[in-house]
Amino acid sequence: MSLVLDMVGKTVGEEMHLEDISLTLEPGRLNVLLGPTLAGKTTLMRIMAGLERPTSGRVLEGGVDVTRTSVRKRSVAMVYQQFVNYPSLTVYENIASPLRIARLPRAEIDRRVREMARMLHIERLLDRLPAQLSGGQQQRCAIARALVKRARLLLLDEPLVNLDYKLREELRVELRDLFARQETTVVYATTEPLEALMMGGRVIVLDEGRLLQSGPTAEVYHRPGNVAVARVFSDPPMNLVTVAVRNGVAMVAGGLHIPLRGHLANLPDGRHSFGIRAAHLSTRRRREEDLEIVTEVTLAEVSGSETFVHVHHAGVDWVLQEEGVHEYALGEPLRVYLDPADLYAFDHLGVLEAAPPIALGRR
Amino acid sequence: MDKPTNNGAWLLVVPVVLLVAFNAVMPLMAVVNYSVQDIFGPGQAYWVGTEWYREVLGDTRLHEALLRQFLFSGLVLLIEIPLGVLIALAMPRRGWAVSLVLVILALPLLIPWNVIGTIWIIFTRPDIGLLGYSLNSLGIPFDHTASPLDAWITLMLMEVWHWTPLVVLLAYAGLKAIPEAFYQAAAIDGASAWKVFRYIQLPKMRGVLTIAVLLRFMDSFLIYAEPFVLTGGGPGNATTFPSIYLVKVALGQFDLGPAGAFSVIYFLIVLLFSWLFYQVLQNVGRGKAR
């Protein structure tokens, strides 16, 4: 059964939380809801679940209007940021609880609980109480409770943020495989572009209560429709600079000239915004065509096994992402290389004009 | 040994040691002293061993006082804990009404104990008290100075009115600490209001309710000021609780030996039951596999 949102809006008091969201979720598919905090992800999920009523628009399930149908009468399961389990019930009873409320026969409950526990690798913890589990195990239990219902719609609201890095990676891979085996329509909310990319499926990019773009995740990543999507769907946000194009050359403040070839060749004269992802800036020359910018380091932060270097050149700030852990002194001069083939071009309204061709086998 | 030592650090513990010594250890030791000696005056103390203990344990008036006390504390817990939880569940969760309700609830807690007794004496007087006069006018004879039952009813009403707000405040704090996601998850599961209470609210209130039960048990078991002011232990011995009897023995008759022995027993009873309640409340309904 497909879920359709038709011009859904939500205002609380004077505040706009969601504005005219129209979406179609295909049955059995994985949808990633990507957006920064306060983008309206949770509100949208609550409306999808029926926990909240939209102030305008309709929610249709399989063509039937369910906008005012209470959550109890819908087929929904949800996983939260917090680890939500019944504190006085064992893991077994927690997983069984939705089935008990649905009055399934004992043998069927037992079979499904054990199957779920095996899939989530908590079969040895069935007799424990939630308080006796680690965070990761508690969330596994909560996910098992959500999946065991076999609801038509499964909502996950940033389920992995409260877990540590390693566990997050591990569970993410498992979840992706689990979802692939289910017939449930899944909506997975996250703030992290990388997580969205790893989950795959379709992505719905949300920002400040507005739907920016939706489509196959990889496609949206490679061809962000506008500057806002490019910012949300890059971590760190995409570097953007204003350029003036004249006679096939783009001029950046500070005397940098970019010859326009390939996908950029047909840009009309005038003002444009060029964007480049931090991972595509380098401290080494990789190709003959690379442009060199002599910059000054303003900040270097290590994140995991990568280093984000913030640099400054002629009034423009850039962030570049480098493999490995590196140390830079504040104010240190740094040569940064940029391949024009990696540039995105947006017009003065921020709409995408040209994107780098998707080269197979490359990045 | 090259481990650095700093003997000055002992000074940091001195205040606590002194406080506990003066506050708890020395009074307790004094009581233990009295309980094993017969004291006639300064320097005239004679060792009597367990004589006072045997006397106290055989005292039927004291048995009655203890039985009365268990009945009273039992009733207090049975009424105040469920009532407090019910009121907490019915309280508003947000908005200006929260502050208003909290202030109104907390009022009885702010009134000194002896004043409470006086308030209720006047309130229940058959000639001028609002409650007493109204009941008697309706043809229901009510006089706590004459009828033991009326004295108990008045005492229970007073106790419940005075201390239920404490249970409410604790339970309310426990309820407020439950994240919204739990209620949503229960709604998605289709759980009934009773199931939400039984499987989310009650378990999440375990900690605060344990404290409420312990506080209410200890306080009610040591009750003194209220019956002392209201009835003085009467009519007859109907409201003579161990603490009132103890004061009569110790100060009224100046029998320090039996009073000391009973104090020690009294103390051990409170300790034992507090421990029992704690153990039961910590373990009830958990750890049982299916």
XYZ file of C-alpha atoms in Angstrom:
653
model
C 0.000 0.000 0.000
C 1.446 3.350 -0.965
C 1.459 6.354 1.327
C 0.688 9.710 -0.281
C 1.090 13.098 1.349
C -0.916 15.747 -0.452
C 0.032 19.375 0.277
C 0.583 18.610 3.961
C 1.273 21.632 6.141
C 1.635 22.138 9.870
C 1.613 25.417 11.726
C 1.794 25.660 15.497
C 0.641 29.076 16.648
C 2.411 31.534 14.379
C 5.212 29.116 13.587
C 5.395 27.205 10.321
C 6.711 23.671 10.905
C 5.880 22.134 7.528
C 4.772 23.786 4.308
C 2.871 22.120 1.466
C 4.670 18.782 1.430
C 3.594 16.459 -1.377
C 5.165 13.029 -1.480
C 4.475 9.498 -2.639
C 6.047 6.612 -0.768
C 6.056 3.443 -2.848
C 5.157 0.254 -0.965
C 8.039 -1.822 0.363
C 10.654 0.819 -0.377
C 13.255 2.448 1.793
C 12.968 6.220 2.027
C 15.595 8.335 3.729
C 14.376 11.605 5.200
C 17.424 13.850 5.167
C 17.565 17.265 6.769
C 19.337 19.242 9.461
C 17.864 19.475 12.977
C 14.597 21.452 13.070
C 14.001 20.724 9.387
C 10.649 19.168 10.329
C 11.631 15.508 9.990
C 10.053 14.407 13.260
C 6.856 16.388 12.647
C 6.529 14.865 9.185
C 7.004 11.361 10.601
C 4.473 11.992 13.333
C 1.981 13.054 10.675
C 2.771 9.957 8.598
C 2.190 7.824 11.718
C -1.042 9.559 12.666
C 0.327 10.783 16.001
C -0.329 14.313 14.856
C -2.865 15.952 12.528
C -1.654 18.266 9.785
C -3.180 21.750 9.750
C -3.656 21.512 5.993
C -3.468 18.830 3.312
C -4.286 15.130 3.339
C -2.584 11.796 4.041
C -3.697 8.916 1.828
C -2.965 5.250 2.402
C -3.662 3.094 -0.633
C -5.988 5.811 -1.919
C -7.934 6.053 1.351
C -7.874 9.325 3.271
C -6.402 8.545 6.709
C -5.622 12.134 7.735
C -7.923 11.912 10.775
C -7.498 8.203 11.483
C -5.947 7.645 14.891
C -2.579 5.936 15.178
C -4.229 2.965 16.922
C -6.174 2.122 13.778
C -3.210 2.385 11.423
C -0.525 -0.166 10.751
C 2.553 1.708 11.943
C 5.702 0.992 13.926
C 8.232 3.526 15.116
C 11.770 3.575 16.467
C 13.012 6.624 18.334
C 16.267 8.349 19.141
C 15.791 7.352 22.782
C 15.756 3.645 23.519
C 12.072 3.099 24.195
C 11.257 -0.238 25.832
C 8.873 -1.218 28.615
C 11.158 -1.037 31.670
C 9.581 -3.807 33.746
C 9.261 -6.326 30.918
C 11.978 -8.681 29.709
C 13.354 -8.388 26.190
C 11.131 -11.304 25.176
C 8.006 -9.666 26.587
C 8.983 -6.330 25.065
C 9.231 -7.815 21.590
C 6.036 -9.796 22.181
C 4.046 -6.809 23.478
C 2.605 -5.550 20.142
C 1.656 -9.138 19.238
C -0.022 -9.689 22.608
C -2.082 -6.541 22.133
C -3.006 -7.858 18.671
C -4.084 -11.134 20.428
C -2.029 -13.502 18.297
C -1.886 -17.180 19.297
C 0.872 -18.064 21.783
C 2.820 -20.333 19.451
C 2.824 -17.725 16.696
C 4.044 -15.042 19.114
C 6.835 -17.276 20.335
C 7.912 -18.125 16.802
C 7.962 -14.511 15.641
C 9.697 -13.173 18.764
C 12.472 -15.750 18.439
C 12.852 -15.119 14.726
C 13.132 -11.357 15.315
C 15.583 -11.824 18.184
C 17.751 -14.005 15.971
C 17.717 -11.441 13.159
C 18.826 -8.710 15.552
C 21.314 -10.914 17.407
C 19.671 -10.576 20.822
C 18.446 -14.160 21.212
C 20.725 -14.692 24.202
C 19.317 -11.604 25.967
C 15.644 -12.564 25.881
C 15.374 -12.991 29.660
C 17.053 -9.704 30.516
C 15.412 -6.423 31.456
C 16.108 -3.351 29.306
C 18.074 -1.743 32.152
C 20.484 -4.700 32.055
C 21.384 -4.102 28.401
C 23.889 -1.809 26.718
C 22.619 1.084 24.615
C 23.114 -0.802 21.373
C 21.270 -3.856 22.718
C 18.416 -1.687 24.000
C 18.008 -0.153 20.558
C 18.138 -3.617 18.957
C 15.303 -4.627 21.262
C 13.306 -1.507 20.298
C 13.907 -2.214 16.591
C 12.842 -5.837 17.035
C 9.650 -4.630 18.740
C 8.943 -2.348 15.791
C 9.715 -4.947 13.112
C 7.862 -7.849 14.731
C 4.497 -6.162 14.108
C 5.040 -6.356 10.347
C 3.355 -2.973 10.088
C 2.782 -1.496 6.651
C 4.781 1.589 7.616
C 7.979 1.583 9.668
C 9.289 4.941 10.853
C 12.774 5.367 12.291
C 13.600 8.758 13.766
C 17.398 9.064 13.886
C 17.615 5.634 15.512
C 21.402 5.517 15.666
C 22.391 8.969 16.968
C 22.613 7.883 20.592
C 24.991 5.047 19.799
C 28.741 5.233 19.548
C 30.466 5.351 16.182
C 31.377 1.671 15.823
C 27.943 0.400 16.840
C 26.333 2.871 14.485
C 28.290 1.562 11.502
C 27.512 -2.022 12.442
C 23.795 -1.523 13.007
C 23.438 0.627 9.888
C 24.617 -2.181 7.647
C 22.377 -4.684 9.439
C 19.362 -2.402 9.186
C 19.838 -1.877 5.463
C 19.843 -5.632 4.917
C 16.874 -6.104 7.256
C 14.820 -3.520 5.396
C 15.641 -5.144 2.083
C 14.090 -8.387 3.345
C 10.899 -6.746 4.653
C 7.820 -5.782 2.706
C 7.345 -2.749 4.885
C 7.556 0.813 3.621
C 10.415 2.286 5.612
C 11.060 5.946 6.403
C 14.455 6.552 7.962
C 15.209 10.055 9.238
C 18.780 11.255 9.574
C 20.799 14.453 9.654
C 23.872 12.829 8.150
C 24.442 12.855 4.383
C 26.824 9.929 4.688
C 24.220 7.841 6.461
C 21.676 8.677 3.758
C 24.141 7.553 1.089
C 24.883 4.303 2.890
C 21.190 3.475 3.368
C 20.509 4.091 -0.341
C 16.895 3.823 -1.495
C 15.118 7.082 -2.155
C 15.970 10.296 -0.393
C 13.652 13.117 0.646
C 15.598 16.289 1.393
C 13.902 18.557 3.900
C 14.983 21.964 5.150
C 13.128 24.487 7.306
C 9.841 22.678 6.806
C 10.081 22.591 3.028
C 10.582 19.659 0.710
C 13.646 20.541 -1.348
C 14.094 17.507 -3.536
C 13.325 13.807 -3.637
C 14.563 10.975 -5.789
C 16.971 8.045 -5.819
C 19.554 8.790 -3.135
C 22.688 8.554 -5.277
C 21.118 10.621 -8.056
C 20.126 13.435 -5.682
C 23.622 13.363 -4.214
C 25.234 13.714 -7.627
C 22.738 16.194 -9.015
C 21.450 18.362 -6.148
C 18.681 20.517 -7.658
C 19.760 23.677 -5.936
C 22.223 25.243 -3.525
C 20.149 24.354 -0.438
C 20.093 20.632 -1.310
C 23.818 20.736 -2.061
C 24.481 22.222 1.372
C 22.255 19.765 3.264
C 23.518 16.770 1.302
C 27.243 17.401 1.874
C 29.148 17.036 5.080
C 30.869 19.410 5.650
C 28.490 21.644 3.627
C 29.548 22.213 0.007
C 31.991 25.073 -0.587
C 30.250 27.833 -2.538
C 31.843 30.816 -4.248
C 30.370 33.534 -6.406
C 31.977 33.827 -9.853
C 31.633 36.097 -12.845
C 31.650 34.279 -16.189
C 32.889 36.058 -19.304
C 34.071 34.532 -22.579
C 34.396 31.001 -21.256
C 36.359 31.935 -18.156
C 35.016 32.156 -14.591
C 36.650 34.753 -12.404
C 36.745 34.321 -8.636
C 37.588 37.136 -6.235
C 41.313 37.213 -5.590
C 42.377 36.776 -9.182
C 41.628 33.077 -9.655
C 40.586 32.268 -13.228
C 38.819 29.028 -14.034
C 38.734 28.008 -17.708
C 35.340 26.498 -18.465
C 35.515 23.132 -20.218
C 33.492 19.936 -20.307
C 30.214 20.176 -18.403
C 30.830 23.870 -17.681
C 31.519 24.870 -21.301
C 28.047 26.220 -22.071
C 27.585 28.532 -19.102
C 26.189 31.908 -20.167
C 28.007 35.098 -19.204
C 27.047 36.642 -15.866
C 27.036 35.816 -12.185
C 26.955 32.209 -11.009
C 27.661 30.204 -7.871
C 30.223 27.461 -8.106
C 30.180 24.652 -5.596
C 32.696 21.951 -4.747
C 32.568 19.265 -2.085
C 35.239 19.345 0.602
C 36.476 15.891 -0.387
C 37.293 17.156 -3.891
C 39.700 19.818 -2.728
C 43.192 18.469 -2.279
C 46.568 19.501 -0.945
C 48.261 17.607 -3.793
C 48.166 18.193 -7.519
C 46.361 15.204 -9.032
C 45.916 16.297 -12.656
C 47.537 18.706 -15.029
C 44.313 20.785 -15.158
C 44.208 21.313 -11.351
C 44.073 24.933 -10.319
C 46.275 26.055 -7.483
C 45.092 28.394 -4.738
C 47.518 29.637 -2.119
C 45.504 29.848 1.080
C 45.954 30.400 4.763
C 44.862 27.817 7.345
C 42.239 29.140 9.772
C 41.312 25.886 11.499
C 42.034 22.187 11.270
C 39.725 19.679 12.927
C 40.206 15.932 13.062
C 37.042 13.863 12.618
C 37.498 10.125 12.870
C 40.231 9.199 10.416
C 39.835 12.416 8.432
C 40.948 16.003 8.813
C 38.781 18.995 7.915
C 41.001 21.946 7.045
C 39.377 25.367 6.959
C 41.324 27.755 4.747
C 40.973 31.348 3.656
C 41.869 33.077 0.427
C 40.969 36.586 -0.735
C 37.730 36.873 1.228
C 36.593 33.311 0.459
C 36.520 30.505 3.027
C 36.979 26.911 1.902
C 36.817 23.631 3.753
C 38.766 20.684 2.471
C 38.620 17.110 3.632
C 41.832 15.143 3.831
C 42.334 11.446 4.448
C 44.265 10.699 7.615
C 45.133 12.832 10.603
C 47.173 15.937 9.809
C 48.295 18.869 11.870
C 48.328 22.450 10.662
C 49.434 25.608 12.381
C 47.052 28.560 12.422
C 47.920 30.978 9.598
C 50.140 28.443 7.864
C 50.163 28.899 4.062
C 48.663 25.934 2.239
C 48.478 25.166 -1.474
C 45.035 23.834 -2.313
C 44.265 22.163 -5.649
C 40.914 22.207 -7.363
C 39.883 20.226 -10.430
C 37.339 22.211 -12.516
C 35.790 18.865 -13.494
C 34.456 18.553 -9.912
C 32.641 21.900 -9.925
C 28.885 22.351 -9.669
C 27.409 25.476 -11.227
C 24.271 27.173 -9.913
C 22.581 30.244 -11.385
C 21.977 33.459 -9.439
C 18.762 31.949 -7.960
C 20.649 28.897 -6.742
C 19.206 26.443 -9.284
C 21.593 23.794 -10.618
C 22.930 24.532 -14.093
C 25.681 21.990 -14.473
C 26.909 19.052 -12.414
C 30.040 16.959 -12.838
C 29.324 13.882 -14.954
C 28.949 10.730 -12.833
C 32.100 8.846 -13.686
C 31.742 5.145 -12.995
C 34.494 3.712 -10.904
C 35.547 7.125 -9.704
C 34.722 8.165 -6.116
C 56.769 2.875 50.119
C 56.965 6.048 48.117
C 53.224 6.601 48.079
C 52.647 10.226 49.103
C 50.752 10.602 52.363
C 49.081 13.708 53.650
C 47.929 13.440 57.253
C 46.245 16.805 56.954
C 43.630 15.131 54.772
C 42.104 13.617 57.915
C 40.982 17.110 58.844
C 38.579 17.062 55.913
C 36.564 14.197 57.439
C 36.458 15.680 60.911
C 33.303 17.792 60.434
C 31.284 14.799 59.257
C 32.611 12.576 62.010
C 31.743 15.194 64.629
C 28.306 15.790 63.157
C 27.408 12.111 63.050
C 28.887 11.590 66.504
C 26.866 14.343 68.164
C 23.790 13.791 66.042
C 23.473 10.012 66.041
C 26.137 7.962 67.769
C 26.251 9.705 71.145
C 22.478 9.956 71.695
C 22.094 6.342 70.644
C 24.874 5.226 72.990
C 23.283 7.222 75.804
C 19.996 5.409 75.180
C 21.770 2.051 75.120
C 23.461 3.034 78.413
C 20.150 3.859 80.074
C 18.640 0.627 78.813
C 21.095 -1.627 80.631
C 21.437 0.315 83.919
C 19.265 1.438 86.758
C 20.019 5.092 87.372
C 19.037 6.845 90.590
C 21.058 9.996 90.184
C 24.479 11.263 89.192
C 27.043 8.563 89.980
C 24.374 6.181 91.197
C 23.975 3.758 88.307
C 23.703 -0.001 88.641
C 24.134 -2.593 85.933
C 20.919 -4.519 85.383
C 21.674 -6.332 82.128
C 18.568 -7.301 80.161
C 16.102 -6.684 82.976
C 14.491 -3.615 81.384
C 14.236 -5.369 78.060
C 12.398 -8.268 79.654
C 10.098 -5.858 81.450
C 9.342 -3.869 78.312
C 8.745 -6.942 76.175
C 6.206 -8.174 78.710
C 4.358 -4.863 78.988
C 0.867 -5.396 77.519
C 0.213 -1.659 77.256
C 3.218 -1.376 75.024
C 2.081 -4.323 72.895
C -1.205 -2.556 72.369
C 0.562 0.676 71.460
C 2.708 -1.176 68.900
C -0.294 -2.967 67.360
C -2.088 0.383 67.139
C 0.988 1.801 65.462
C 1.179 -0.938 62.818
C -2.508 -0.489 62.043
C -2.055 3.256 61.764
C 1.062 3.114 59.535
C -0.523 0.401 57.399
C -3.612 2.515 56.813
C -1.460 5.558 56.082
C 0.472 3.699 53.366
C -2.637 2.043 51.916
C -4.446 5.370 51.603
C -1.727 7.911 50.897
C 0.335 6.090 48.258
C -2.519 5.169 45.849
C -4.259 8.496 46.488
C -1.048 10.419 45.868
C -0.411 8.549 42.605
C -4.013 9.114 41.471
C -3.811 12.851 42.139
C -0.433 13.043 40.370
C -1.906 11.274 37.317
C -4.799 13.725 37.225
C -2.600 16.798 37.491
C -2.038 19.070 34.488
C 1.286 18.503 32.719
C 1.896 21.997 31.347
C 0.621 25.538 31.430
C -0.067 27.989 34.239
C -2.295 25.495 36.051
C 0.789 23.457 37.039
C 2.193 26.169 39.332
C -1.227 26.864 40.831
C -1.919 23.214 41.637
C 1.582 22.697 43.030
C 1.294 25.668 45.385
C -2.143 24.611 46.634
C -0.890 21.061 47.167
C 2.208 22.158 49.033
C 0.295 24.359 51.522
C -0.350 21.637 54.154
C 3.365 20.739 54.072
C 4.280 24.276 55.111
C 2.214 24.302 58.331
C 4.050 23.350 61.572
C 2.971 20.058 63.128
C 1.646 21.459 66.409
C -0.409 24.083 64.565
C -1.941 21.324 62.455
C -3.251 19.651 65.588
C -4.802 22.897 66.784
C -6.418 23.552 63.411
C -8.071 20.140 63.442
C -9.170 20.422 67.085
C -11.114 23.540 66.214
C -12.301 22.156 62.851
C -13.849 19.075 64.465
C -15.253 20.624 67.668
C -18.962 19.803 67.928
C -19.865 23.261 69.195
C -17.917 25.659 66.968
C -15.960 23.549 64.425
C -17.141 23.578 60.814
C -16.889 19.802 60.403
C -17.929 18.825 63.922
C -20.893 21.193 64.042
C -22.103 20.257 60.541
C -21.963 16.513 61.273
C -23.754 16.859 64.574
C -26.395 19.092 62.994
C -27.007 16.355 60.428
C -27.716 13.990 63.264
C -24.390 12.185 63.086
C -22.781 12.331 66.519
C -19.109 13.175 66.101
C -16.712 13.940 68.943
C -13.084 12.889 68.887
C -12.694 13.508 72.597
C -15.364 10.950 73.447
C -15.377 8.276 70.733
C -12.211 6.268 69.941
C -13.431 5.714 66.361
C -14.003 9.439 65.867
C -10.527 10.125 67.250
C -9.024 7.696 64.713
C -11.054 9.138 61.848
C -9.928 12.650 62.746
C -6.319 11.540 63.069
C -6.379 9.703 59.714
C -8.045 12.637 57.962
C -5.424 14.956 59.378
C -2.554 12.686 58.418
C -3.853 12.119 54.874
C -4.548 15.818 54.383
C -1.121 16.739 55.727
C 1.131 14.220 53.964
C -0.538 13.018 50.752
C 0.780 16.150 48.974
C 4.323 14.882 49.583
C 3.489 11.620 47.804
C 1.820 13.624 45.011
C 4.892 15.806 44.537
C 7.207 12.781 44.378
C 4.932 10.848 42.008
C 4.431 13.918 39.827
C 8.210 14.384 39.535
C 8.493 10.732 38.506
C 5.766 11.112 35.874
C 7.266 14.271 34.427
C 10.583 12.489 33.913
C 9.064 10.004 31.423
C 9.993 11.008 27.851
C 7.095 11.687 25.464
C 8.407 8.936 23.161
C 7.238 6.264 25.639
C 3.630 7.426 25.403
C 3.854 7.619 21.608
C 5.314 4.136 21.408
C 2.481 2.843 23.590
C -0.102 4.609 21.406
C 1.452 3.048 18.294
C 1.329 -0.371 19.983
C -2.328 0.281 20.716
C -1.836 -0.068 24.473
C -4.767 0.871 26.741
C -4.561 3.572 29.420
C -4.295 0.850 32.065
C -1.404 -0.822 30.201
C 0.357 2.544 29.891
C 0.034 2.968 33.658
C 1.018 -0.595 34.482
C 3.959 -0.970 32.068
C 5.310 2.552 31.652
C 4.233 4.939 34.395
C 4.358 2.613 37.389
C 7.787 1.069 36.584
C 9.191 4.504 35.806
C 7.920 5.769 39.185
C 9.536 2.907 41.102
C 12.381 5.044 42.436
C 10.293 7.945 43.708
C 7.585 5.675 45.082
C 10.194 3.737 47.058
C 11.261 7.001 48.643
C 7.626 7.958 49.273
C 6.850 4.641 50.988
C 9.975 4.798 53.153
C 9.395 8.404 54.181
C 5.720 7.893 54.927
C 6.385 4.681 56.853
C 9.143 6.136 59.014
C 7.328 9.399 59.662
C 3.990 7.821 60.457
C 5.588 5.150 62.632
C 7.195 7.844 64.761
C 4.069 10.006 64.910
C 3.932 12.100 68.066
C 2.946 15.760 67.728
C -0.429 15.265 66.040
C -2.042 12.814 68.500
C -0.337 14.607 71.393
C -1.981 17.910 70.476
C -5.282 16.471 69.207
C -6.144 13.809 71.809
C -3.195 13.481 74.152
C -3.360 9.732 73.469
C -7.034 9.361 74.307
C -9.849 8.827 74.615
C -8.655 6.141 77.006
C -5.603 4.751 75.259
C -7.212 4.742 71.804
C -4.534 6.927 70.207
C -1.617 6.140 72.510
C 1.106 5.313 70.015
C 4.532 4.045 71.124
C 6.098 7.500 70.937
C 3.424 8.961 73.212
C 3.719 6.056 75.638
C 7.483 6.415 75.554
C 7.357 10.054 76.542
C 4.917 9.232 79.343
C 7.291 6.581 80.682
C 10.462 8.597 80.234
C 9.317 12.055 81.294
C 6.038 11.413 83.112
C 7.304 8.622 85.336
C 11.033 9.236 84.844
C 11.603 5.505 84.231
C 14.684 6.029 82.090
C 15.684 2.361 82.033
C 12.527 0.909 80.453
C 12.218 3.985 78.221
C 15.786 3.431 76.968
C 15.166 -0.262 76.358
C 11.995 0.457 74.452
C 13.712 3.184 72.398
C 16.284 0.655 71.218
C 13.551 -1.837 70.268
C 11.527 0.925 68.569
C 14.591 1.959 66.570
C 15.274 -1.618 65.462
C 11.659 -2.101 64.346
C 11.751 1.017 62.156
C 15.094 -0.041 60.714
C 13.900 -3.583 59.985
C 10.691 -2.518 58.259
C 12.369 0.204 56.231
C 14.842 -2.382 54.980
C 12.010 -4.817 54.175
C 10.063 -2.203 52.220
C 13.177 -1.209 50.326
C 13.992 -4.798 49.362
C 10.448 -5.564 48.279
C 10.019 -2.379 46.260
C 13.347 -2.804 44.503
C 12.581 -6.337 43.430
C 8.835 -6.531 42.908
C 7.886 -7.310 39.333
C 11.343 -7.529 37.879
C 13.855 -10.148 36.955
C 11.167 -12.773 36.487
C 11.622 -14.562 33.204
C 8.221 -14.985 31.568
